[in-house]
CSV table of C-alpha atoms in Angstrom, one decimal:
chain,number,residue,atom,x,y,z
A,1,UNK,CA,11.3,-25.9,13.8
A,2,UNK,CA,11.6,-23.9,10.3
A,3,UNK,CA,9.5,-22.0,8.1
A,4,UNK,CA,10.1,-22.7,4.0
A,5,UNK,CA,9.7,-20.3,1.9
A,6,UNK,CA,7.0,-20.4,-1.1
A,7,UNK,CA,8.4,-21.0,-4.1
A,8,UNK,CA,8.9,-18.7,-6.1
A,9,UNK,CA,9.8,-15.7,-2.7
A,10,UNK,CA,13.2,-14.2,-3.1
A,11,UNK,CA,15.2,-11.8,-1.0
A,12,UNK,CA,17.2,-9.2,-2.8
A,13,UNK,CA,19.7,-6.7,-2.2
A,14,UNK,CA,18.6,-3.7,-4.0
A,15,UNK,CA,20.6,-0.9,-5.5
A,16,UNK,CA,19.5,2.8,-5.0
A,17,UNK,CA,18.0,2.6,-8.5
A,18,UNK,CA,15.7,-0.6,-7.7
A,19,UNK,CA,15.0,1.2,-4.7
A,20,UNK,CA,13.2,4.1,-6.4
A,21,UNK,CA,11.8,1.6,-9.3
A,22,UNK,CA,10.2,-0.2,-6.6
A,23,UNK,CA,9.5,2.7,-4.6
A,24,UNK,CA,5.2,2.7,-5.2
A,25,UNK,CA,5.8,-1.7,-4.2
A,26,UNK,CA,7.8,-0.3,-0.9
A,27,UNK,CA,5.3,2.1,0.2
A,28,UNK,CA,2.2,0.0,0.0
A,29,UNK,CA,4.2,-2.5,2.5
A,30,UNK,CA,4.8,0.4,4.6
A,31,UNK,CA,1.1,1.4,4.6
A,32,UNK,CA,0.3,-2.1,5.3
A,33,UNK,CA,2.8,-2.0,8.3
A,34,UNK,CA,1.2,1.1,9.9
A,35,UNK,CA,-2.1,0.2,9.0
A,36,UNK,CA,-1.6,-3.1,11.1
A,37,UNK,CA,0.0,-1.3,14.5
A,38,UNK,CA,3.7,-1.5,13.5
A,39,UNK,CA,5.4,1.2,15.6
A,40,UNK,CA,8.4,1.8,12.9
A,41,UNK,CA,8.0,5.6,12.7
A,42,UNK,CA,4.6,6.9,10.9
A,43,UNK,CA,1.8,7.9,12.8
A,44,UNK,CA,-1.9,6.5,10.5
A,45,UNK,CA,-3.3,7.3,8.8
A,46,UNK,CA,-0.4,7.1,6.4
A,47,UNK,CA,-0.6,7.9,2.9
A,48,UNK,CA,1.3,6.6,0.2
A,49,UNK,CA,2.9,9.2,-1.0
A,50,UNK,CA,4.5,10.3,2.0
A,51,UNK,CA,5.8,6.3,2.3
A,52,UNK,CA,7.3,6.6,-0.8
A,53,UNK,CA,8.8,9.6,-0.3
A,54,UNK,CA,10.5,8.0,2.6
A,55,UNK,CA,11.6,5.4,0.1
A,56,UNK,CA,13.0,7.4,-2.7
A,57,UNK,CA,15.1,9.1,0.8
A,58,UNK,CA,16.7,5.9,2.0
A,59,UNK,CA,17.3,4.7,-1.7
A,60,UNK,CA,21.7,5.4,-1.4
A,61,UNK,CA,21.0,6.3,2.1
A,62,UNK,CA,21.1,2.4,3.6
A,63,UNK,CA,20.8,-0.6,2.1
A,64,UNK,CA,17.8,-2.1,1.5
A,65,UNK,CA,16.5,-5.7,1.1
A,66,UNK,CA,13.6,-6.5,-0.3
A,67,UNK,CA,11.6,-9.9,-0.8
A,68,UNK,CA,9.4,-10.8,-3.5
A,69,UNK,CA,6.7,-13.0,-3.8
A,70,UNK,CA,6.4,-15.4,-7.1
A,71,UNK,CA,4.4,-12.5,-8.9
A,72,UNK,CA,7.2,-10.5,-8.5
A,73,UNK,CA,5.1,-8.0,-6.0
A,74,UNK,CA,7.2,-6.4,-2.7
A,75,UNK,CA,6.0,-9.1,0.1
A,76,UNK,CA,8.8,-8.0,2.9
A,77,UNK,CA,12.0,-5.1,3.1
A,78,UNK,CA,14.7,-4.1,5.7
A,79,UNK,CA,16.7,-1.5,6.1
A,80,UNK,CA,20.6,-1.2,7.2
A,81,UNK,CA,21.8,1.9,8.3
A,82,UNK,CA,25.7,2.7,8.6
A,83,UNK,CA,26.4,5.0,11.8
A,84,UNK,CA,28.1,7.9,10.1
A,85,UNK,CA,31.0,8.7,12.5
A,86,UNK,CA,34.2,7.7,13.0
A,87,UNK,CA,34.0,6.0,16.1
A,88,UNK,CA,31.0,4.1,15.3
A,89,UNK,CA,32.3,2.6,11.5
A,90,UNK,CA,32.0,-0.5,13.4
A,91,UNK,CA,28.3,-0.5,13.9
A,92,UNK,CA,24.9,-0.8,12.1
A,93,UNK,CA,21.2,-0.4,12.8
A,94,UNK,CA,18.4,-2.6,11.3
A,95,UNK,CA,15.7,-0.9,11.0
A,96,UNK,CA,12.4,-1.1,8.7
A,97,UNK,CA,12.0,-4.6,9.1
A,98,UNK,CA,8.4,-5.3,7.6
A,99,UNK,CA,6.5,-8.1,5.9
A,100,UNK,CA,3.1,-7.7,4.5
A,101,UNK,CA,0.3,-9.2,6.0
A,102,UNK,CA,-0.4,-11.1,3.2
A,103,UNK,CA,3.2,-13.0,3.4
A,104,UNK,CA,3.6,-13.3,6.9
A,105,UNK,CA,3.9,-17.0,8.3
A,106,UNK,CA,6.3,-18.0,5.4
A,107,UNK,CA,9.6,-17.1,6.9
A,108,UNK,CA,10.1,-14.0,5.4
A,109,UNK,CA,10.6,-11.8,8.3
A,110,UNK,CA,13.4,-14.4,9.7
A,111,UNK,CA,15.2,-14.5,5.7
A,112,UNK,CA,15.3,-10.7,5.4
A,113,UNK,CA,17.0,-10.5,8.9
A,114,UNK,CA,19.7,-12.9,8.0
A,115,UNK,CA,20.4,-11.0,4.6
A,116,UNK,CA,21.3,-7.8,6.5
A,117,UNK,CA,23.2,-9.8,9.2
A,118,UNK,CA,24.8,-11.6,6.7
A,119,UNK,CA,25.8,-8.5,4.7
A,120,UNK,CA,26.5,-6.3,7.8
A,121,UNK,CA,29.0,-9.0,9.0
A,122,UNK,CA,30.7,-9.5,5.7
A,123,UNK,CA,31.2,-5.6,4.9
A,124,UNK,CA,32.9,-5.5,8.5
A,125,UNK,CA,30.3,-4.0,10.9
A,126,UNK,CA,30.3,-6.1,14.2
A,127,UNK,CA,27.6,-4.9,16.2
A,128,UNK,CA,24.1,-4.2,15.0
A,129,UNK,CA,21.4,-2.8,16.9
A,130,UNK,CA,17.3,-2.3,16.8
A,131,UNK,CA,14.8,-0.6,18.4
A,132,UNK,CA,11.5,-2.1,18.6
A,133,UNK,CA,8.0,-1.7,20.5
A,134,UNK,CA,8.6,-4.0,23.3
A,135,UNK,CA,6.3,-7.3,24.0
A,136,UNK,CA,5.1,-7.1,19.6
A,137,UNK,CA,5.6,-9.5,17.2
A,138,UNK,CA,9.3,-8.0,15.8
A,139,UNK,CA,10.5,-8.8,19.1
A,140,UNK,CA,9.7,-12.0,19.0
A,141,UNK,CA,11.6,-13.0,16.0
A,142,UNK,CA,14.1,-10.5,16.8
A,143,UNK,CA,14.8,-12.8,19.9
A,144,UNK,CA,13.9,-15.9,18.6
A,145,UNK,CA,17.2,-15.0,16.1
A,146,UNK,CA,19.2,-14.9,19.0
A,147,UNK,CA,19.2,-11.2,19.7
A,148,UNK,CA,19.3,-9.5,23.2
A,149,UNK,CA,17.9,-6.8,24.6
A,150,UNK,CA,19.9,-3.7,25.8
A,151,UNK,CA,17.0,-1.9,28.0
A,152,UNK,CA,14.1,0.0,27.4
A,153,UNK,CA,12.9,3.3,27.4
A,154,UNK,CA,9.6,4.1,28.7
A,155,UNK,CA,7.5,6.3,26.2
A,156,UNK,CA,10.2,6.3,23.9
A,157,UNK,CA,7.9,6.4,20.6
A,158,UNK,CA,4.4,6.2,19.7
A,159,UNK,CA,2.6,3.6,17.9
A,160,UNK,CA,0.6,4.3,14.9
A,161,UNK,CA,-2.2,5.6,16.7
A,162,UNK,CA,-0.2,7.9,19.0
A,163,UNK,CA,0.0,6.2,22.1
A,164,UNK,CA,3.4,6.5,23.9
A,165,UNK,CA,4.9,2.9,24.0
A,166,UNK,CA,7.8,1.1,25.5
A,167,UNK,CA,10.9,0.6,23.4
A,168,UNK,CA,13.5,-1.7,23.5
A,169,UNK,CA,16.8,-1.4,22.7
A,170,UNK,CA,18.1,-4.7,21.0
């Protein structure tokens, strides 16, 4: 079975630059992530200024993917991070993988994924790895794409609210 996209939704690629110019779009999908339980590193409340400030960090940091709907406004993002040392140049991390509530059900989530797998294979990373709060909805479709889990840690992180959950390592 397969989702279509709405016309008019794109995913892009977005230089550092587009990541600061659409830095206040970013942090209001953020926000919206927290707001709604996602356990992908803020504790709520979270305010927008601190999400953006994230932002403006990872802007050169990772590469960052971001969907639009057809008005143009951020619907969905994900991140890729690099592993920095010299035994690891092999190997990526997806992280940040968020779609707004608004957009969810349209495939976004699944589109997004592929970019970064797509992009992490062709710039020669062969493994990519996740974390993720174990039995939600990101592991879902991070399975359903064919990903397997590497274990879980009890209490790794907490969710929004606080609570200590279990992670899984993907």
């Amino acid at each position: 079975m397969e989702k279509r996209l709405a016309p008019g939704d794109r995913v892009e690629l977005l230089a550092p630059d587009a990541v600061r110019r659409h830095a206040e779009g970013l942090a209001a999908l953020l926000v919206d992530a927290v707001d709604d339980g996602a356990s992908v590193g803020f504790l709520a409340p979270l305010e927008a200024a601190e999400a953006a400030a994230w932002w403006a960090g990872a802007a050169g940091n990772r590469d960052v993917w971001a969907a639009f709907g057809p008005d143009g406004a951020v619907t969905g993002a994900v991140t890729l991070l690099r592993t920095g040392t010299a035994n690891g140049r092999h190997r990526g991390e997806i992280a940040r993988l968020l779609v707004h509530r608004s957009a969810r059900g349209r495939g976004l989530g699944r589109r997004l994924l592929a970019a970064a797998e797509a992009h992490a294979a062709a710039t020669g990373l062969t493994l990519l790895v996740l974390d993720t709060q174990t039995g939600s909805p990101a592991e879902r479709l991070y399975r359903g794409a064919g990903w397997t889990a590497a274990g879980t840690v009890p209490e790794y992180a907490a969710d929004p609210a606080g609570v200590l959950r279990l992670l899984g390592r993907i």
